[in-house]
């Protein structure tokens, strides 16, 4: 079965609970169409390089998906309809990355650097 990474950006004024609900809805869509979500990562609220639909920040969420192409098309259709999602992108990959994604490792490195600076 093909493997995909689906990343979406949710509006900045949503609470974390609402963002988690969006991720759960995406998972339900995939599972309802014979797919499987193997990993869900919430990257948090981040600054955008430029305004998108009057938003300077957005909540980033990534889903690793195993599903046929029709399932991904339905997920993208439902995502396009949702007013809370300002951007999304789905990419087909050869294999899913084991462990945390690059974005999560970057956050951990920044926290470590911050702790080291505070110790001095």
mmCIF file with all atom_site columns, C-alpha atoms in Angstrom:
data_model
loop_
_atom_site.group_PDB
_atom_site.id
_atom_site.type_symbol
_atom_site.label_atom_id
_atom_site.label_alt_id
_atom_site.label_comp_id
_atom_site.label_asym_id
_atom_site.label_entity_id
_atom_site.label_seq_id
_atom_site.pdbx_PDB_ins_code
_atom_site.Cartn_x
_atom_site.Cartn_y
_atom_site.Cartn_z
_atom_site.occupancy
_atom_site.B_iso_or_equiv
_atom_site.pdbx_formal_charge
_atom_site.auth_seq_id
_atom_site.auth_comp_id
_atom_site.auth_asym_id
_atom_site.auth_atom_id
_atom_site.pdbx_PDB_model_num
ATOM 1   C CA . UNK A 1 1   ? 0.000   0.000  0.000  1.00 0.00 ? 1   UNK A CA 1
ATOM 2   C CA . UNK A 1 2   ? 1.357   3.507  -0.822 1.00 0.00 ? 2   UNK A CA 1
ATOM 3   C CA . UNK A 1 3   ? 2.794   5.668  1.975  1.00 0.00 ? 3   UNK A CA 1
ATOM 4   C CA . UNK A 1 4   ? 2.081   9.388  2.375  1.00 0.00 ? 4   UNK A CA 1
ATOM 5   C CA . UNK A 1 5   ? 2.962   12.296 4.645  1.00 0.00 ? 5   UNK A CA 1
ATOM 6   C CA . UNK A 1 6   ? 0.094   14.756 5.056  1.00 0.00 ? 6   UNK A CA 1
ATOM 7   C CA . UNK A 1 7   ? 0.853   18.117 6.701  1.00 0.00 ? 7   UNK A CA 1
ATOM 8   C CA . UNK A 1 8   ? -1.786  20.742 7.380  1.00 0.00 ? 8   UNK A CA 1
ATOM 9   C CA . UNK A 1 9   ? -1.738  24.217 8.887  1.00 0.00 ? 9   UNK A CA 1
ATOM 10  C CA . UNK A 1 10  ? -4.636  25.237 11.113 1.00 0.00 ? 10  UNK A CA 1
ATOM 11  C CA . UNK A 1 11  ? -5.670  28.803 11.970 1.00 0.00 ? 11  UNK A CA 1
ATOM 12  C CA . UNK A 1 12  ? -3.791  30.533 14.785 1.00 0.00 ? 12  UNK A CA 1
ATOM 13  C CA . UNK A 1 13  ? -6.899  31.339 16.848 1.00 0.00 ? 13  UNK A CA 1
ATOM 14  C CA . UNK A 1 14  ? -7.792  27.661 17.416 1.00 0.00 ? 14  UNK A CA 1
ATOM 15  C CA . UNK A 1 15  ? -7.106  26.015 20.762 1.00 0.00 ? 15  UNK A CA 1
ATOM 16  C CA . UNK A 1 16  ? -4.874  22.951 20.998 1.00 0.00 ? 16  UNK A CA 1
ATOM 17  C CA . UNK A 1 17  ? -7.970  20.820 21.661 1.00 0.00 ? 17  UNK A CA 1
ATOM 18  C CA . UNK A 1 18  ? -9.544  22.017 18.407 1.00 0.00 ? 18  UNK A CA 1
ATOM 19  C CA . UNK A 1 19  ? -6.337  21.249 16.498 1.00 0.00 ? 19  UNK A CA 1
ATOM 20  C CA . UNK A 1 20  ? -6.297  17.758 18.008 1.00 0.00 ? 20  UNK A CA 1
ATOM 21  C CA . UNK A 1 21  ? -9.929  17.354 16.915 1.00 0.00 ? 21  UNK A CA 1
ATOM 22  C CA . UNK A 1 22  ? -8.936  18.288 13.334 1.00 0.00 ? 22  UNK A CA 1
ATOM 23  C CA . UNK A 1 23  ? -6.208  15.622 13.413 1.00 0.00 ? 23  UNK A CA 1
ATOM 24  C CA . UNK A 1 24  ? -8.704  13.089 14.789 1.00 0.00 ? 24  UNK A CA 1
ATOM 25  C CA . UNK A 1 25  ? -11.157 13.956 12.010 1.00 0.00 ? 25  UNK A CA 1
ATOM 26  C CA . UNK A 1 26  ? -8.456  13.423 9.376  1.00 0.00 ? 26  UNK A CA 1
ATOM 27  C CA . UNK A 1 27  ? -7.622  10.067 10.972 1.00 0.00 ? 27  UNK A CA 1
ATOM 28  C CA . UNK A 1 28  ? -11.295 9.043  10.877 1.00 0.00 ? 28  UNK A CA 1
ATOM 29  C CA . UNK A 1 29  ? -11.534 9.951  7.179  1.00 0.00 ? 29  UNK A CA 1
ATOM 30  C CA . UNK A 1 30  ? -8.486  7.823  6.356  1.00 0.00 ? 30  UNK A CA 1
ATOM 31  C CA . UNK A 1 31  ? -9.673  4.851  8.422  1.00 0.00 ? 31  UNK A CA 1
ATOM 32  C CA . UNK A 1 32  ? -13.191 5.033  6.958  1.00 0.00 ? 32  UNK A CA 1
ATOM 33  C CA . UNK A 1 33  ? -11.690 4.559  3.468  1.00 0.00 ? 33  UNK A CA 1
ATOM 34  C CA . UNK A 1 34  ? -9.503  1.477  4.200  1.00 0.00 ? 34  UNK A CA 1
ATOM 35  C CA . UNK A 1 35  ? -6.400  3.483  5.152  1.00 0.00 ? 35  UNK A CA 1
ATOM 36  C CA . UNK A 1 36  ? -4.284  3.668  8.271  1.00 0.00 ? 36  UNK A CA 1
ATOM 37  C CA . UNK A 1 37  ? -2.625  6.579  10.101 1.00 0.00 ? 37  UNK A CA 1
ATOM 38  C CA . UNK A 1 38  ? 0.634   5.261  11.572 1.00 0.00 ? 38  UNK A CA 1
ATOM 39  C CA . UNK A 1 39  ? 1.814   8.443  13.304 1.00 0.00 ? 39  UNK A CA 1
ATOM 40  C CA . UNK A 1 40  ? 0.422   11.861 14.207 1.00 0.00 ? 40  UNK A CA 1
ATOM 41  C CA . UNK A 1 41  ? 2.726   14.708 15.226 1.00 0.00 ? 41  UNK A CA 1
ATOM 42  C CA . UNK A 1 42  ? 1.654   18.141 16.391 1.00 0.00 ? 42  UNK A CA 1
ATOM 43  C CA . UNK A 1 43  ? 4.488   20.590 15.772 1.00 0.00 ? 43  UNK A CA 1
ATOM 44  C CA . UNK A 1 44  ? 2.804   23.432 17.618 1.00 0.00 ? 44  UNK A CA 1
ATOM 45  C CA . UNK A 1 45  ? 2.082   27.065 16.851 1.00 0.00 ? 45  UNK A CA 1
ATOM 46  C CA . UNK A 1 46  ? 4.749   28.511 14.551 1.00 0.00 ? 46  UNK A CA 1
ATOM 47  C CA . UNK A 1 47  ? 5.363   31.800 12.756 1.00 0.00 ? 47  UNK A CA 1
ATOM 48  C CA . UNK A 1 48  ? 4.676   31.829 9.025  1.00 0.00 ? 48  UNK A CA 1
ATOM 49  C CA . UNK A 1 49  ? 7.059   33.376 6.510  1.00 0.00 ? 49  UNK A CA 1
ATOM 50  C CA . UNK A 1 50  ? 4.177   35.477 5.159  1.00 0.00 ? 50  UNK A CA 1
ATOM 51  C CA . UNK A 1 51  ? 0.505   36.042 5.948  1.00 0.00 ? 51  UNK A CA 1
ATOM 52  C CA . UNK A 1 52  ? -1.873  33.344 4.753  1.00 0.00 ? 52  UNK A CA 1
ATOM 53  C CA . UNK A 1 53  ? -5.547  34.305 4.873  1.00 0.00 ? 53  UNK A CA 1
ATOM 54  C CA . UNK A 1 54  ? -4.748  37.021 7.446  1.00 0.00 ? 54  UNK A CA 1
ATOM 55  C CA . UNK A 1 55  ? -2.837  34.612 9.740  1.00 0.00 ? 55  UNK A CA 1
ATOM 56  C CA . UNK A 1 56  ? 0.727   35.329 10.861 1.00 0.00 ? 56  UNK A CA 1
ATOM 57  C CA . UNK A 1 57  ? 0.990   32.032 12.763 1.00 0.00 ? 57  UNK A CA 1
ATOM 58  C CA . UNK A 1 58  ? -0.435  28.542 12.326 1.00 0.00 ? 58  UNK A CA 1
ATOM 59  C CA . UNK A 1 59  ? -0.691  25.206 14.130 1.00 0.00 ? 59  UNK A CA 1
ATOM 60  C CA . UNK A 1 60  ? 1.291   22.563 12.202 1.00 0.00 ? 60  UNK A CA 1
ATOM 61  C CA . UNK A 1 61  ? 0.207   18.886 12.207 1.00 0.00 ? 61  UNK A CA 1
ATOM 62  C CA . UNK A 1 62  ? 1.737   15.944 10.319 1.00 0.00 ? 62  UNK A CA 1
ATOM 63  C CA . UNK A 1 63  ? 0.131   12.549 9.657  1.00 0.00 ? 63  UNK A CA 1
ATOM 64  C CA . UNK A 1 64  ? 1.925   9.474  8.316  1.00 0.00 ? 64  UNK A CA 1
ATOM 65  C CA . UNK A 1 65  ? -0.610  7.593  6.211  1.00 0.00 ? 65  UNK A CA 1
ATOM 66  C CA . UNK A 1 66  ? -0.789  4.151  4.580  1.00 0.00 ? 66  UNK A CA 1
ATOM 67  C CA . UNK A 1 67  ? -3.688  4.294  2.139  1.00 0.00 ? 67  UNK A CA 1
ATOM 68  C CA . UNK A 1 68  ? -4.748  3.923  -1.479 1.00 0.00 ? 68  UNK A CA 1
ATOM 69  C CA . UNK A 1 69  ? -4.777  7.038  -3.679 1.00 0.00 ? 69  UNK A CA 1
ATOM 70  C CA . UNK A 1 70  ? -8.563  7.390  -3.500 1.00 0.00 ? 70  UNK A CA 1
ATOM 71  C CA . UNK A 1 71  ? -8.402  7.719  0.274  1.00 0.00 ? 71  UNK A CA 1
ATOM 72  C CA . UNK A 1 72  ? -5.837  10.518 0.019  1.00 0.00 ? 72  UNK A CA 1
ATOM 73  C CA . UNK A 1 73  ? -7.998  12.286 -2.577 1.00 0.00 ? 73  UNK A CA 1
ATOM 74  C CA . UNK A 1 74  ? -10.965 12.150 -0.199 1.00 0.00 ? 74  UNK A CA 1
ATOM 75  C CA . UNK A 1 75  ? -8.818  13.432 2.694  1.00 0.00 ? 75  UNK A CA 1
ATOM 76  C CA . UNK A 1 76  ? -7.639  16.368 0.575  1.00 0.00 ? 76  UNK A CA 1
ATOM 77  C CA . UNK A 1 77  ? -11.209 17.104 -0.536 1.00 0.00 ? 77  UNK A CA 1
ATOM 78  C CA . UNK A 1 78  ? -12.440 17.189 3.073  1.00 0.00 ? 78  UNK A CA 1
ATOM 79  C CA . UNK A 1 79  ? -9.438  19.302 4.118  1.00 0.00 ? 79  UNK A CA 1
ATOM 80  C CA . UNK A 1 80  ? -10.144 21.847 1.366  1.00 0.00 ? 80  UNK A CA 1
ATOM 81  C CA . UNK A 1 81  ? -13.715 22.246 2.619  1.00 0.00 ? 81  UNK A CA 1
ATOM 82  C CA . UNK A 1 82  ? -12.657 22.861 6.240  1.00 0.00 ? 82  UNK A CA 1
ATOM 83  C CA . UNK A 1 83  ? -12.444 26.592 7.079  1.00 0.00 ? 83  UNK A CA 1
ATOM 84  C CA . UNK A 1 84  ? -10.035 25.987 9.980  1.00 0.00 ? 84  UNK A CA 1
ATOM 85  C CA . UNK A 1 85  ? -7.308  24.597 7.686  1.00 0.00 ? 85  UNK A CA 1
ATOM 86  C CA . UNK A 1 86  ? -5.419  27.332 5.829  1.00 0.00 ? 86  UNK A CA 1
ATOM 87  C CA . UNK A 1 87  ? -2.903  25.151 3.918  1.00 0.00 ? 87  UNK A CA 1
ATOM 88  C CA . UNK A 1 88  ? -2.143  21.462 3.425  1.00 0.00 ? 88  UNK A CA 1
ATOM 89  C CA . UNK A 1 89  ? 0.224   19.287 1.460  1.00 0.00 ? 89  UNK A CA 1
ATOM 90  C CA . UNK A 1 90  ? 0.348   15.546 0.862  1.00 0.00 ? 90  UNK A CA 1
ATOM 91  C CA . UNK A 1 91  ? 3.533   13.896 -0.373 1.00 0.00 ? 91  UNK A CA 1
ATOM 92  C CA . UNK A 1 92  ? 4.028   10.272 -1.395 1.00 0.00 ? 92  UNK A CA 1
ATOM 93  C CA . UNK A 1 93  ? 7.137   8.768  0.245  1.00 0.00 ? 93  UNK A CA 1
ATOM 94  C CA . UNK A 1 94  ? 9.031   5.509  -0.195 1.00 0.00 ? 94  UNK A CA 1
ATOM 95  C CA . UNK A 1 95  ? 9.123   4.857  3.550  1.00 0.00 ? 95  UNK A CA 1
ATOM 96  C CA . UNK A 1 96  ? 8.095   6.617  6.725  1.00 0.00 ? 96  UNK A CA 1
ATOM 97  C CA . UNK A 1 97  ? 10.792  8.066  8.928  1.00 0.00 ? 97  UNK A CA 1
ATOM 98  C CA . UNK A 1 98  ? 11.405  6.021  12.081 1.00 0.00 ? 98  UNK A CA 1
ATOM 99  C CA . UNK A 1 99  ? 11.237  7.972  15.313 1.00 0.00 ? 99  UNK A CA 1
ATOM 100 C CA . UNK A 1 100 ? 10.442  11.680 15.555 1.00 0.00 ? 100 UNK A CA 1
ATOM 101 C CA . UNK A 1 101 ? 10.422  13.824 12.427 1.00 0.00 ? 101 UNK A CA 1
ATOM 102 C CA . UNK A 1 102 ? 13.076  16.413 11.632 1.00 0.00 ? 102 UNK A CA 1
ATOM 103 C CA . UNK A 1 103 ? 10.815  19.170 12.918 1.00 0.00 ? 103 UNK A CA 1
ATOM 104 C CA . UNK A 1 104 ? 10.461  17.475 16.324 1.00 0.00 ? 104 UNK A CA 1
ATOM 105 C CA . UNK A 1 105 ? 14.219  16.894 16.584 1.00 0.00 ? 105 UNK A CA 1
ATOM 106 C CA . UNK A 1 106 ? 14.784  20.568 15.772 1.00 0.00 ? 106 UNK A CA 1
ATOM 107 C CA . UNK A 1 107 ? 12.523  21.601 18.664 1.00 0.00 ? 107 UNK A CA 1
ATOM 108 C CA . UNK A 1 108 ? 14.451  19.338 21.029 1.00 0.00 ? 108 UNK A CA 1
ATOM 109 C CA . UNK A 1 109 ? 17.807  20.809 19.924 1.00 0.00 ? 109 UNK A CA 1
ATOM 110 C CA . UNK A 1 110 ? 16.505  24.337 20.535 1.00 0.00 ? 110 UNK A CA 1
ATOM 111 C CA . UNK A 1 111 ? 15.336  23.404 24.045 1.00 0.00 ? 111 UNK A CA 1
ATOM 112 C CA . UNK A 1 112 ? 18.721  21.862 24.828 1.00 0.00 ? 112 UNK A CA 1
ATOM 113 C CA . UNK A 1 113 ? 20.579  24.980 23.627 1.00 0.00 ? 113 UNK A CA 1
ATOM 114 C CA . UNK A 1 114 ? 18.277  27.190 25.709 1.00 0.00 ? 114 UNK A CA 1
ATOM 115 C CA . UNK A 1 115 ? 18.934  25.094 28.850 1.00 0.00 ? 115 UNK A CA 1
ATOM 116 C CA . UNK A 1 116 ? 22.700  25.287 28.272 1.00 0.00 ? 116 UNK A CA 1
ATOM 117 C CA . UNK A 1 117 ? 22.559  29.092 27.965 1.00 0.00 ? 117 UNK A CA 1
ATOM 118 C CA . UNK A 1 118 ? 20.535  29.367 31.176 1.00 0.00 ? 118 UNK A CA 1
ATOM 119 C CA . UNK A 1 119 ? 23.112  27.327 33.096 1.00 0.00 ? 119 UNK A CA 1
ATOM 120 C CA . UNK A 1 120 ? 25.915  29.812 32.386 1.00 0.00 ? 120 UNK A CA 1
#
